[in-house]
C-alpha positions as protocol buffer text, in pm:
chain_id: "A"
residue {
  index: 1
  type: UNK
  ca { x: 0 y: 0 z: 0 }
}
residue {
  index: 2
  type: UNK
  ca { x: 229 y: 327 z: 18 }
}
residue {
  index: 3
  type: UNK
  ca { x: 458 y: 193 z: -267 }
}
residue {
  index: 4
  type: UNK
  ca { x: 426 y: 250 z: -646 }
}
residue {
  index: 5
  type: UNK
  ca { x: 467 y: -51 z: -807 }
}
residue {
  index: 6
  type: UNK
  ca { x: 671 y: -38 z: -1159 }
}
residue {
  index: 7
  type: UNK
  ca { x: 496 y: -270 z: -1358 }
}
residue {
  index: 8
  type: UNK
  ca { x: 684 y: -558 z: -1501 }
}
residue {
  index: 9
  type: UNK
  ca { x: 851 y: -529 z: -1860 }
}
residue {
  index: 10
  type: UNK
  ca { x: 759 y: -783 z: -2067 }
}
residue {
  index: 11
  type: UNK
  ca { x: 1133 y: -950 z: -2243 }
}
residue {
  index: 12
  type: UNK
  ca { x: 1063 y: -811 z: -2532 }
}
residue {
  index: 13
  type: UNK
  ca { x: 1101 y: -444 z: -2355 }
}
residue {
  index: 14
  type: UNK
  ca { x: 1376 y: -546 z: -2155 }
}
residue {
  index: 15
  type: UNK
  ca { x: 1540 y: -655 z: -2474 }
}
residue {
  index: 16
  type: UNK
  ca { x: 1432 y: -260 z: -2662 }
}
residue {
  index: 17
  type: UNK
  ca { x: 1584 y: -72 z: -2358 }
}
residue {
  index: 18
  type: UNK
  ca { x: 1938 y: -310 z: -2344 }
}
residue {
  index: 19
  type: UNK
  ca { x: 1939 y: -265 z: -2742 }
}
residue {
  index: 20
  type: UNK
  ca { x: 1882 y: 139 z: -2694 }
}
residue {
  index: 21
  type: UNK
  ca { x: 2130 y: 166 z: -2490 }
}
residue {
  index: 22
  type: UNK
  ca { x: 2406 y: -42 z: -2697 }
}
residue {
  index: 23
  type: UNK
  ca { x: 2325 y: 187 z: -2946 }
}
residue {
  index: 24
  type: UNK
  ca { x: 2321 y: 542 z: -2744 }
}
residue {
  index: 25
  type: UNK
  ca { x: 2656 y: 443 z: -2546 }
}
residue {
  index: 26
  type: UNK
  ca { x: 2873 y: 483 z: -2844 }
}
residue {
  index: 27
  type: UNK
  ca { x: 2725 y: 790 z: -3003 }
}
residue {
  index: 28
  type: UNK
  ca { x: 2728 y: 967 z: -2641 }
}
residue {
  index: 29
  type: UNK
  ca { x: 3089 y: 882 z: -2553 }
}
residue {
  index: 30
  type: UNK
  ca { x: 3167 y: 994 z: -2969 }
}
residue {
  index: 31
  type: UNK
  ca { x: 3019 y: 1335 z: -2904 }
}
residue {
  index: 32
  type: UNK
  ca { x: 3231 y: 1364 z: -2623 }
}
residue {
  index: 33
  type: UNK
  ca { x: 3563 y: 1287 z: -2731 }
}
residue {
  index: 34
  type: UNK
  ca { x: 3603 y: 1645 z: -2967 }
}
residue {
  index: 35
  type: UNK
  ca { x: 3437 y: 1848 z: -2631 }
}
residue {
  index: 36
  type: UNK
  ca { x: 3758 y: 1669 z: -2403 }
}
residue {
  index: 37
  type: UNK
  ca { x: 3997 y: 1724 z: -2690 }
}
residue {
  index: 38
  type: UNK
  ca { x: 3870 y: 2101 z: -2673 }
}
residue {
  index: 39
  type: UNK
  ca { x: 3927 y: 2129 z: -2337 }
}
residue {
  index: 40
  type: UNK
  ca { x: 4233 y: 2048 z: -2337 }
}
residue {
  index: 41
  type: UNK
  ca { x: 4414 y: 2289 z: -2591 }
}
residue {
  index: 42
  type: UNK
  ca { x: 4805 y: 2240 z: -2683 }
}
residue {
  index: 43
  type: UNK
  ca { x: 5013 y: 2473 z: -2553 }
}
residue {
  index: 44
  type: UNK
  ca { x: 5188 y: 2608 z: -2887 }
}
residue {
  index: 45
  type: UNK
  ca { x: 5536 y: 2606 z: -2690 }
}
residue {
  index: 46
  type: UNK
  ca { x: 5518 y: 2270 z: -2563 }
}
residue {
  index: 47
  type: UNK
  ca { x: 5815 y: 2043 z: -2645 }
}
residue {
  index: 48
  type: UNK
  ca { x: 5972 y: 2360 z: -2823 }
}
residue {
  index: 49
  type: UNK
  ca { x: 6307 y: 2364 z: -2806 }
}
residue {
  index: 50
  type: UNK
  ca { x: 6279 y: 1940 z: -2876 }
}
residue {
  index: 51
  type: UNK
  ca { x: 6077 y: 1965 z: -3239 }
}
residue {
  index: 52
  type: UNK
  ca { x: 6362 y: 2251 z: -3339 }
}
residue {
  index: 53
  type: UNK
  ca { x: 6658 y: 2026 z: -3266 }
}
residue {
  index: 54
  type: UNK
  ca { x: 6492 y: 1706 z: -3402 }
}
residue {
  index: 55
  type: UNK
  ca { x: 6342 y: 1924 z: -3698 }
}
residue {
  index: 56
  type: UNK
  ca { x: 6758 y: 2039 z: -3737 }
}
residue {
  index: 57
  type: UNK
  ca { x: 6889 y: 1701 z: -3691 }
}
residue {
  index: 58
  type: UNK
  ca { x: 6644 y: 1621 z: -3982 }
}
residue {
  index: 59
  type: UNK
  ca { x: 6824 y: 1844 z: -4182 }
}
residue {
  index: 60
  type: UNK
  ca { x: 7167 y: 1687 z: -4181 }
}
residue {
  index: 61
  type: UNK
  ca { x: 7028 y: 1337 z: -4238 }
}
residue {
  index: 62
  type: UNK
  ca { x: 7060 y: 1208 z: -4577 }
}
residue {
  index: 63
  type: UNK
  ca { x: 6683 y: 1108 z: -4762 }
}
residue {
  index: 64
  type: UNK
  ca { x: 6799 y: 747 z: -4765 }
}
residue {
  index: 65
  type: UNK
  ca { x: 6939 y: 771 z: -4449 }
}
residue {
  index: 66
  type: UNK
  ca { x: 6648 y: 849 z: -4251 }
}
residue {
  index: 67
  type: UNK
  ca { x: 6514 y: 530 z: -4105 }
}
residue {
  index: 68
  type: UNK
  ca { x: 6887 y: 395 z: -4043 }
}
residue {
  index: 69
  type: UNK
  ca { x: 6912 y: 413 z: -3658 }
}
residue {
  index: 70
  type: UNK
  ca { x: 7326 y: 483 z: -3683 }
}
residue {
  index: 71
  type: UNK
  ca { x: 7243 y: 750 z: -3925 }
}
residue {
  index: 72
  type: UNK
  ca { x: 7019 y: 916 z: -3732 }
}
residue {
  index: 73
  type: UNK
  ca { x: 7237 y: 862 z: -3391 }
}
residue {
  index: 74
  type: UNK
  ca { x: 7534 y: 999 z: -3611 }
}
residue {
  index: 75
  type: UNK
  ca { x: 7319 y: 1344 z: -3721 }
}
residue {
  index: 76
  type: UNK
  ca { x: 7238 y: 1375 z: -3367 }
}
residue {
  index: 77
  type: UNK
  ca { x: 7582 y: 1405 z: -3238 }
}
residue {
  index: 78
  type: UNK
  ca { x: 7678 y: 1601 z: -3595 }
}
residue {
  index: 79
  type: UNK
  ca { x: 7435 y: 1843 z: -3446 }
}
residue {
  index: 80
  type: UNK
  ca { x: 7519 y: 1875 z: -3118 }
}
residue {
  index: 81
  type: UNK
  ca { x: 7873 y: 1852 z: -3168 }
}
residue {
  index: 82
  type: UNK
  ca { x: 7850 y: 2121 z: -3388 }
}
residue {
  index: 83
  type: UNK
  ca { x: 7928 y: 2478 z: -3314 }
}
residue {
  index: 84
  type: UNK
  ca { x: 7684 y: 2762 z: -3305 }
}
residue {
  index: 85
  type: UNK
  ca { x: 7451 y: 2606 z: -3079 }
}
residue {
  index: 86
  type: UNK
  ca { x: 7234 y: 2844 z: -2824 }
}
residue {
  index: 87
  type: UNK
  ca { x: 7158 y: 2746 z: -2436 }
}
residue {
  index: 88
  type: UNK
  ca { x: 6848 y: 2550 z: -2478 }
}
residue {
  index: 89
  type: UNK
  ca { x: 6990 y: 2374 z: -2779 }
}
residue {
  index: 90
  type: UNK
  ca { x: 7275 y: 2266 z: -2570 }
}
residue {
  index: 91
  type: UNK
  ca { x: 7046 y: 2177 z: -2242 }
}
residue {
  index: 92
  type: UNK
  ca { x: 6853 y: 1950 z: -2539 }
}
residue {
  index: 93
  type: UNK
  ca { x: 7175 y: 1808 z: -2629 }
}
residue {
  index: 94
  type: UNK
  ca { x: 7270 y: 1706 z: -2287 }
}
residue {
  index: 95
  type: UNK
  ca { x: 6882 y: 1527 z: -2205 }
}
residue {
  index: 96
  type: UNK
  ca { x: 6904 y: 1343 z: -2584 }
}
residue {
  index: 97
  type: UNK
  ca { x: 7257 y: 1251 z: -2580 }
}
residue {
  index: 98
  type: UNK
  ca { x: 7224 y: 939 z: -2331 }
}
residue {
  index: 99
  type: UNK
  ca { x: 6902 y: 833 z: -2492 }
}
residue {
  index: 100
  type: UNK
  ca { x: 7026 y: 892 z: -2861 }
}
residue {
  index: 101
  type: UNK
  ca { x: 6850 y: 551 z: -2914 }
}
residue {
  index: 102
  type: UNK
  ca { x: 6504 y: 620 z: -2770 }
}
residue {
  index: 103
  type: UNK
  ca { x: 6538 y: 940 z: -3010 }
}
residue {
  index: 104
  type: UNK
  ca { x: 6620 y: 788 z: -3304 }
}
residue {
  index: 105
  type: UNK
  ca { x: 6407 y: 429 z: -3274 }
}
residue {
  index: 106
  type: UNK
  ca { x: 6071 y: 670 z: -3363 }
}
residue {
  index: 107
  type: UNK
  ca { x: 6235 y: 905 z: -3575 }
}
residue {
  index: 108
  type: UNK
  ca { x: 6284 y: 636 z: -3732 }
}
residue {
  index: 109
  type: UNK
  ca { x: 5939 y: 520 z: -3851 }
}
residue {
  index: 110
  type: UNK
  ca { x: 5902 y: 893 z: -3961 }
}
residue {
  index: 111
  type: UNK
  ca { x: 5709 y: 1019 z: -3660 }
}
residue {
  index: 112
  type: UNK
  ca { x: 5591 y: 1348 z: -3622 }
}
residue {
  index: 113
  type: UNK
  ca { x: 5845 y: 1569 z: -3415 }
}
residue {
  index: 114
  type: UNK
  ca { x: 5604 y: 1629 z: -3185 }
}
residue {
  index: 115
  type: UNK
  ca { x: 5500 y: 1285 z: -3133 }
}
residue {
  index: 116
  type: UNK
  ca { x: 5846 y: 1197 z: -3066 }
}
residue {
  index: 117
  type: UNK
  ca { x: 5924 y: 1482 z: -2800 }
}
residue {
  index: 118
  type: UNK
  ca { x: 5612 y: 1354 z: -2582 }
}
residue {
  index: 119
  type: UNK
  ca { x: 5708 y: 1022 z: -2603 }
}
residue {
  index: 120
  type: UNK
  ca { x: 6020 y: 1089 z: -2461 }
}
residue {
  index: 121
  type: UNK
  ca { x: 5908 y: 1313 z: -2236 }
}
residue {
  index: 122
  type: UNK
  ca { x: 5758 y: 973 z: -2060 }
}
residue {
  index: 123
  type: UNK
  ca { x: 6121 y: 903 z: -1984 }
}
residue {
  index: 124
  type: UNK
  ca { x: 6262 y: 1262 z: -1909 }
}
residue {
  index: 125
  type: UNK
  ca { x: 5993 y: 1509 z: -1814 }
}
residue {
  index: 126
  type: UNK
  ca { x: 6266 y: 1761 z: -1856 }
}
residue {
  index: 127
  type: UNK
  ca { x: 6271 y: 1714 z: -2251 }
}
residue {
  index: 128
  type: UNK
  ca { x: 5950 y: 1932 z: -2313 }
}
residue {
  index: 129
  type: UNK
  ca { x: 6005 y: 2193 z: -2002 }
}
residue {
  index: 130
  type: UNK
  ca { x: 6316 y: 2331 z: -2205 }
}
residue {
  index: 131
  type: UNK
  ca { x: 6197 y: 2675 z: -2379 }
}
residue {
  index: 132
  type: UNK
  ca { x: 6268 y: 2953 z: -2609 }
}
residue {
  index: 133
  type: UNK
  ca { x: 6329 y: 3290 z: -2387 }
}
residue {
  index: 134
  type: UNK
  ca { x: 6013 y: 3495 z: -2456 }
}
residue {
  index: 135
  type: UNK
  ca { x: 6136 y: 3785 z: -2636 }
}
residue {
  index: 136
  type: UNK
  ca { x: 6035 y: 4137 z: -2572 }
}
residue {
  index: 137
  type: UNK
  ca { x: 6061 y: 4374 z: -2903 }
}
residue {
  index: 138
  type: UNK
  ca { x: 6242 y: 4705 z: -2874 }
}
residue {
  index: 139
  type: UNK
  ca { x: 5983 y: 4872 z: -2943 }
}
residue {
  index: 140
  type: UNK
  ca { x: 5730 y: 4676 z: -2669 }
}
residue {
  index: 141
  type: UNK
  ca { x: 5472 y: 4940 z: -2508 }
}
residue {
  index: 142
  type: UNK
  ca { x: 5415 y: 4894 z: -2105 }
}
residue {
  index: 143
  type: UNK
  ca { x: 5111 y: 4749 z: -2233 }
}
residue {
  index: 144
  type: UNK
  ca { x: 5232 y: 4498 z: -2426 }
}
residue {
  index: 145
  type: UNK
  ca { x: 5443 y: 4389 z: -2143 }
}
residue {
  index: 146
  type: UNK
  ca { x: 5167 y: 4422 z: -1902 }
}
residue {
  index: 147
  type: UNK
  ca { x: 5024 y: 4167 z: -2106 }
}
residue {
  index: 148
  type: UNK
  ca { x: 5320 y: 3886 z: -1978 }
}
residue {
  index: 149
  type: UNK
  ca { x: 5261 y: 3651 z: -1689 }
}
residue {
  index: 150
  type: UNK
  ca { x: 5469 y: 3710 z: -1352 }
}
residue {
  index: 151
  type: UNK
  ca { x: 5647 y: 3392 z: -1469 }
}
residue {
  index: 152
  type: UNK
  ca { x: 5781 y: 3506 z: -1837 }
}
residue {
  index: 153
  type: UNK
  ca { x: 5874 y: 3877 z: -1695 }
}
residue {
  index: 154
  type: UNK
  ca { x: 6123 y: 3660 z: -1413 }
}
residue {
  index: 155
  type: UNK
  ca { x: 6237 y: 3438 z: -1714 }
}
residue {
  index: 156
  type: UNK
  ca { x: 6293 y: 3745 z: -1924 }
}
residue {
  index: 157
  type: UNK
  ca { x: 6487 y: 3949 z: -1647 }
}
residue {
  index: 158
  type: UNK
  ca { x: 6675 y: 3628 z: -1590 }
}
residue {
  index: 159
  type: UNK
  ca { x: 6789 y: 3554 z: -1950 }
}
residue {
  index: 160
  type: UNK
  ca { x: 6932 y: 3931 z: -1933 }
}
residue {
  index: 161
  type: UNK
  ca { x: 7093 y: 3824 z: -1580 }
}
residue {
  index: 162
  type: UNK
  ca { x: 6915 y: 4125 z: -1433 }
}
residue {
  index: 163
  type: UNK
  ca { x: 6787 y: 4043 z: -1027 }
}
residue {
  index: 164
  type: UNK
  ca { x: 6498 y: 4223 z: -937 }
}
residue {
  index: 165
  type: UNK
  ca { x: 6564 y: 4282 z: -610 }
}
residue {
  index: 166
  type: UNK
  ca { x: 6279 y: 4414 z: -362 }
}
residue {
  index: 167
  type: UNK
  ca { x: 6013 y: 4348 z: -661 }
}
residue {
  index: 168
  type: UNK
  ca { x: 5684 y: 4186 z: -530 }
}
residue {
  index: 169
  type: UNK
  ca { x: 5406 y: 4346 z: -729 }
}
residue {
  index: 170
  type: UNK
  ca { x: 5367 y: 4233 z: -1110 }
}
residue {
  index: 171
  type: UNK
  ca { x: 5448 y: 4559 z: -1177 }
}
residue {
  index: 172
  type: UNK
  ca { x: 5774 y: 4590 z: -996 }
}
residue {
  index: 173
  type: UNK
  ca { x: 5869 y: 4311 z: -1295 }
}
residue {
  index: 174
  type: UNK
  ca { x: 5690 y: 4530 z: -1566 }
}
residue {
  index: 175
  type: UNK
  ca { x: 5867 y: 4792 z: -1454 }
}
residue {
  index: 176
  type: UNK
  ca { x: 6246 y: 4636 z: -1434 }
}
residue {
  index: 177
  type: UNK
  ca { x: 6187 y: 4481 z: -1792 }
}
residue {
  index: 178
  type: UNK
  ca { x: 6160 y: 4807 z: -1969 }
}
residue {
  index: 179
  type: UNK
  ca { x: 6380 y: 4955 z: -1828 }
}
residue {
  index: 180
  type: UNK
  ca { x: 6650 y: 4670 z: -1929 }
}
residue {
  index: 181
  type: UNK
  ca { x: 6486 y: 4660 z: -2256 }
}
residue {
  index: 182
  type: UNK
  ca { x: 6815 y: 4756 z: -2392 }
}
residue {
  index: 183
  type: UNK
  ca { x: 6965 y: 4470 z: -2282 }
}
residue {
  index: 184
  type: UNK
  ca { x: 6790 y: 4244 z: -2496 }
}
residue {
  index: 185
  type: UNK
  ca { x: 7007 y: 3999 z: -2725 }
}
């Protein structure tokens, strides 16, 4: 008496509703794949300084060469053996160097620089932290560097080996980067 009885599905129903949801189950979790890959957008500077030394090493590698692991191992050390090389290059150098192998098995099979740099990043997390400086133009507005994160302004001031003593506001850092915009390479 107090209790609504559901009335009994007949197998027939039982049978619609299982067959419904087989059906709805993949077209639910389909529509929802493209809304997680949204929400989740690259960051364009990820893996950076990797994809331009792989992308390099790529260079020096012969067409006929490029899925011969010792080829590939060799253009790796021709490149970082080779003069001219920046700071990040070099830090690059130093994480690929011991696993020349793990670099070049992938590159191998002609996959995408990017693809590469993550999956070594499984083994070195430092391999995609390495980053271009952010670079400030000369002719930057206060604006423009308002713009920056707290982060990039303490990066920037430290590429120019400039402390910024006694700053704790943002714009304490604003501040000290314009007025060592000069020293800028």
């Amino acid at each position: 008496p107090g209790h609504a009885s559901r009335p009994e599905q007949s197998p027939a129903e039982s049978n619609y509703s299982l067959l419904e949801m087989r059906v709805l189950a993949p077209i639910i979790a389909m529509l929802a794949l493209p809304m997680a890959a949204l929400a989740k957008a690259a960051d364009p500077t990820e893996c950076e300084v990797c994809i331009a030394v792989l992308n390099s090493v790529d260079g020096l590698i012969a067409k006929d060469k490029k899925n011969d692991l010792p080829s590939i191992e060799a253009g790796i050390d021709k490149y970082c053996n080779g003069g001219g090389l920046g700071p990040k290059e070099k830090k690059m150098c130093y994480y690929m160097e011991p696993i020349k192998r793990s670099v070049a098995q992938p590159f191998s099979l002609k996959m995408p620089k990017d693809r590469v740099c993550k999956r070594l990043k499984k083994d070195n997390d430092a391999i995609c932290d390495v980053k271009f400086a952010v670079k400030v133009e000369a002719a930057a507005t206060a604006e423009d560097v308002t713009k920056l994160r707290v982060k990039q302004l303490k990066t920037i001031l430290n590429d120019r080996g400039v402390e910024c003593e006694g700053c704790l506001e943002k714009s304490d850092f604003v501040k000290r980067v314009l007025e060592t915009a000069h020293m800028d390479l």
